[in-house]
PDB file of C-alpha atoms in Angstrom:
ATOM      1  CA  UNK A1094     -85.015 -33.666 -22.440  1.00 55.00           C
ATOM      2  CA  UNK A1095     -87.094 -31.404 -21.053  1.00 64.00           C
ATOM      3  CA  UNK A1096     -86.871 -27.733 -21.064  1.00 66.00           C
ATOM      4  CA  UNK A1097     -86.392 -26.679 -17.525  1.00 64.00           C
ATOM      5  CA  UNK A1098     -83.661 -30.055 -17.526  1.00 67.00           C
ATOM      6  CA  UNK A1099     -82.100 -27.690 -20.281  1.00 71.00           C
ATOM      7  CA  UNK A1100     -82.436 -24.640 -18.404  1.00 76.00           C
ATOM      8  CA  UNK A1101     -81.000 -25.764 -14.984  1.00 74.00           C
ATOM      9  CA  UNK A1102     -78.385 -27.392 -17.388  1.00 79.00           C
ATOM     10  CA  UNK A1103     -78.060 -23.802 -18.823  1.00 78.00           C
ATOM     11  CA  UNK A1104     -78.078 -22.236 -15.673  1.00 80.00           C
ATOM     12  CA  UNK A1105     -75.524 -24.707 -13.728  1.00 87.00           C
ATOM     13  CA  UNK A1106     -72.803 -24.035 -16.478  1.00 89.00           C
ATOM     14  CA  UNK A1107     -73.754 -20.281 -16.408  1.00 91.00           C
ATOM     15  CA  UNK A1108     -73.068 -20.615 -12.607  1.00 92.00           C
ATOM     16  CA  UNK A1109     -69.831 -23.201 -13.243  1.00 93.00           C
ATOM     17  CA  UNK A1110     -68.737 -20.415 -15.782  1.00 93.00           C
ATOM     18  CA  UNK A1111     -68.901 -17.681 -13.467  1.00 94.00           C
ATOM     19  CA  UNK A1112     -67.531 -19.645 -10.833  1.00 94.00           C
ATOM     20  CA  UNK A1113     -64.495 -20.190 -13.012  1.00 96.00           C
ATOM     21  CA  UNK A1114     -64.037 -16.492 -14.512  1.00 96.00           C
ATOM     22  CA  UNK A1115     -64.312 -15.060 -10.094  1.00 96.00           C
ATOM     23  CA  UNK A1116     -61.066 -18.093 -10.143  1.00 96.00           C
ATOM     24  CA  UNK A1117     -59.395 -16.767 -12.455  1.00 96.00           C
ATOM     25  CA  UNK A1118     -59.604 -13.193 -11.304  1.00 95.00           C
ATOM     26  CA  UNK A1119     -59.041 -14.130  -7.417  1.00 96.00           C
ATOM     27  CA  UNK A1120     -55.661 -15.787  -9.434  1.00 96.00           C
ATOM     28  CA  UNK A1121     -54.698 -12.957 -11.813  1.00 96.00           C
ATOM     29  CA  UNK A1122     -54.777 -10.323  -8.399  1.00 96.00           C
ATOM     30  CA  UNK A1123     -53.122 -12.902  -6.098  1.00 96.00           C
ATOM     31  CA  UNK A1124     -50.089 -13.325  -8.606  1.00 96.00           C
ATOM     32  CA  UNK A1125     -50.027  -9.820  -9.076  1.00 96.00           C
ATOM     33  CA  UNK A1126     -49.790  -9.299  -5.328  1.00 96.00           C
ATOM     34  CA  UNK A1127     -47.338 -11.867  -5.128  1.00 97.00           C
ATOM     35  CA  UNK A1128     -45.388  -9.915  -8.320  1.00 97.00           C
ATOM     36  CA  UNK A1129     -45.148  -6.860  -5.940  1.00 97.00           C
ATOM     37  CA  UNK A1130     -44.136  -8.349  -2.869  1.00 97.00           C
ATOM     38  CA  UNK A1131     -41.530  -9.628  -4.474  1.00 97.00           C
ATOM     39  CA  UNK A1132     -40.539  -6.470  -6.458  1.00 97.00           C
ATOM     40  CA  UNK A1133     -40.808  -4.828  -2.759  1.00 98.00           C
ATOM     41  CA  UNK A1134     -38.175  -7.904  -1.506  1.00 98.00           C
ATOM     42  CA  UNK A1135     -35.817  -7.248  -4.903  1.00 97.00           C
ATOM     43  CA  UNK A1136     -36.169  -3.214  -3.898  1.00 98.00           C
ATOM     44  CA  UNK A1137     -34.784  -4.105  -0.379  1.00 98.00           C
ATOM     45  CA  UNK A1138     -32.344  -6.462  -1.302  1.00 98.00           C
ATOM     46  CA  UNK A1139     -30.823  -3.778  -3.548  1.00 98.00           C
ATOM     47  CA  UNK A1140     -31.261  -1.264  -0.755  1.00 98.00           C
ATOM     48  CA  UNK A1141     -29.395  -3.913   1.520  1.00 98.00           C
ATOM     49  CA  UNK A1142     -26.713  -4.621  -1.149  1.00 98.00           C
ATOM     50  CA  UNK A1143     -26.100  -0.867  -1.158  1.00 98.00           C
ATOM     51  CA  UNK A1144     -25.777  -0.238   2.347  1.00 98.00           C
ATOM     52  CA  UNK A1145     -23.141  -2.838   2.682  1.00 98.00           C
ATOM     53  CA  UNK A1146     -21.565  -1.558  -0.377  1.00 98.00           C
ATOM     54  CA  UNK A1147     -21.433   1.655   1.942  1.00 98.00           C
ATOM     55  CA  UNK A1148     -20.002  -0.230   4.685  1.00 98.00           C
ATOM     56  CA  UNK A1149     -17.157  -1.902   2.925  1.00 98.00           C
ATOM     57  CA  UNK A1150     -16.089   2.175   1.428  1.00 98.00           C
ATOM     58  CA  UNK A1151     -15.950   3.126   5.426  1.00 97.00           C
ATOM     59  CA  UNK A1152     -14.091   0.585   6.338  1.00 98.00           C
ATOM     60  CA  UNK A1153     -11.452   0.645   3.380  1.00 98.00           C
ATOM     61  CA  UNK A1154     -11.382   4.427   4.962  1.00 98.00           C
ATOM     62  CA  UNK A1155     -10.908   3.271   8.232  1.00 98.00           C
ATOM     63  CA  UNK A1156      -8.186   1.018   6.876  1.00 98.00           C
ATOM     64  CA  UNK A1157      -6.621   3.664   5.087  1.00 97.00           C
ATOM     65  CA  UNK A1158      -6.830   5.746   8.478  1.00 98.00           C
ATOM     66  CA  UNK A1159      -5.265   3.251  10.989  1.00 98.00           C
ATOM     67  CA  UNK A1160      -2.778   2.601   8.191  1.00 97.00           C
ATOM     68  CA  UNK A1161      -1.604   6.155   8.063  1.00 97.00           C
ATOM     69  CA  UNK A1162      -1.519   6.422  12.085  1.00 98.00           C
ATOM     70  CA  UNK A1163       0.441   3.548  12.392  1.00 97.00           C
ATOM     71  CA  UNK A1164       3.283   5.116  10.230  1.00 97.00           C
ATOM     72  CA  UNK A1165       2.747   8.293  11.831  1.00 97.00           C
ATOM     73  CA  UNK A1166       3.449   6.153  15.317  1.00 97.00           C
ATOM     74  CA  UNK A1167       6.295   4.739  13.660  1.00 97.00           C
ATOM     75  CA  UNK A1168       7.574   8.298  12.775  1.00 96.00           C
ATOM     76  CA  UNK A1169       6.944   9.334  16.353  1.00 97.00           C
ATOM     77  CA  UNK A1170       9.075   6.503  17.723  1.00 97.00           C
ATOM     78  CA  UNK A1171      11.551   6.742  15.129  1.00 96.00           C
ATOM     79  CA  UNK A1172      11.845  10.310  16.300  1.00 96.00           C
ATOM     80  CA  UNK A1173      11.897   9.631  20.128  1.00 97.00           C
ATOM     81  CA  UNK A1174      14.322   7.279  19.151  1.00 96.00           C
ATOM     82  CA  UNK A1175      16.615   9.480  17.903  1.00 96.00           C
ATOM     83  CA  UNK A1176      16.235  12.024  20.443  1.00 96.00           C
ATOM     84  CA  UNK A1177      17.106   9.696  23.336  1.00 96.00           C
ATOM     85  CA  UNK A1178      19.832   8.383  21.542  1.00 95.00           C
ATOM     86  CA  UNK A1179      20.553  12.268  20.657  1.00 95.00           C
ATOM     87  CA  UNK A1180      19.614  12.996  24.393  1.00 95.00           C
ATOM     88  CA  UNK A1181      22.502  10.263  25.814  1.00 94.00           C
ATOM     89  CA  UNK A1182      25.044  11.464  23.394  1.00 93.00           C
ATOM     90  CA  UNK A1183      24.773  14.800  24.773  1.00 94.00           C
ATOM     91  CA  UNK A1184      24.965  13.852  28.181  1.00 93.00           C
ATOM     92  CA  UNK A1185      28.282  12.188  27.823  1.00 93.00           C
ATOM     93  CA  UNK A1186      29.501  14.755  26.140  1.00 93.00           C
ATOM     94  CA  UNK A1187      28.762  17.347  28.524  1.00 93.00           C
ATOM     95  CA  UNK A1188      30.102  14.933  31.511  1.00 91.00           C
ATOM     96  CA  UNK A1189      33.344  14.408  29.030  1.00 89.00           C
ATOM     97  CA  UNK A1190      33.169  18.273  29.483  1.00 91.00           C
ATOM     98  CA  UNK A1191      33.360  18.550  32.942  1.00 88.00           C
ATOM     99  CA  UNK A1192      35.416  15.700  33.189  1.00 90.00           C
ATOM    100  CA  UNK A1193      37.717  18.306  31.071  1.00 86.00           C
ATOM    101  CA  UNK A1194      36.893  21.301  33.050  1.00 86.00           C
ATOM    102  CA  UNK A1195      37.527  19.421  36.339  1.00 85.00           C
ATOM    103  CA  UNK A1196      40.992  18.487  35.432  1.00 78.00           C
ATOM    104  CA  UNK A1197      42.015  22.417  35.106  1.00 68.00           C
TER     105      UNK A1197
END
């Protein structure tokens, strides 16, 4: 061979070698861009999970709440219950009293 058929030869791997190493890099940053992003998506979906972790406590509260309205309804109209019923009972009593009073 001759020696500038060795030195392209030299030069093209030089070149193919460089070509390769620029590959690699462009490689190594895009995977370590792509490890981020998808740290960044993991971070979110954590941030996500918490927030409906959140959620779920405020509506056990809320649960909690309407359940302890309801029996305080229920107390209510137990106790308006009770009163009309109380409220009728006097009110034939106290025509059973005139009734009484009436016949004197």
């Amino acid at each position: 061979m001759k020696k500038g058929a060795l030195r392209m030869d030299k030069i093209t791997n030089e070149m193919i070698l460089q070509a390769i190493k620029e590959l690699a890099d462009q490689l190594k940053n895009h995977t370590e861009g792509t490890n981020k992003r998808f740290e960044q998506i993991d971070q979110r979906f954590e941030q996500i999970d918490q927030r409906f972790e959140q959620i779920d406590q405020r509506f056990e509260q809320i649960e909690q709440k309407i359940e302890q309205m309801n029996k305080q309804l229920t107390d209510v109209a137990n106790g308006q219950k009770i009163l009309v019923e109380e409220l009728f009972d006097n009110k034939k009593e106290i025509k059973r009293i005139k009734t009484v009073l009436n016949m004197y």
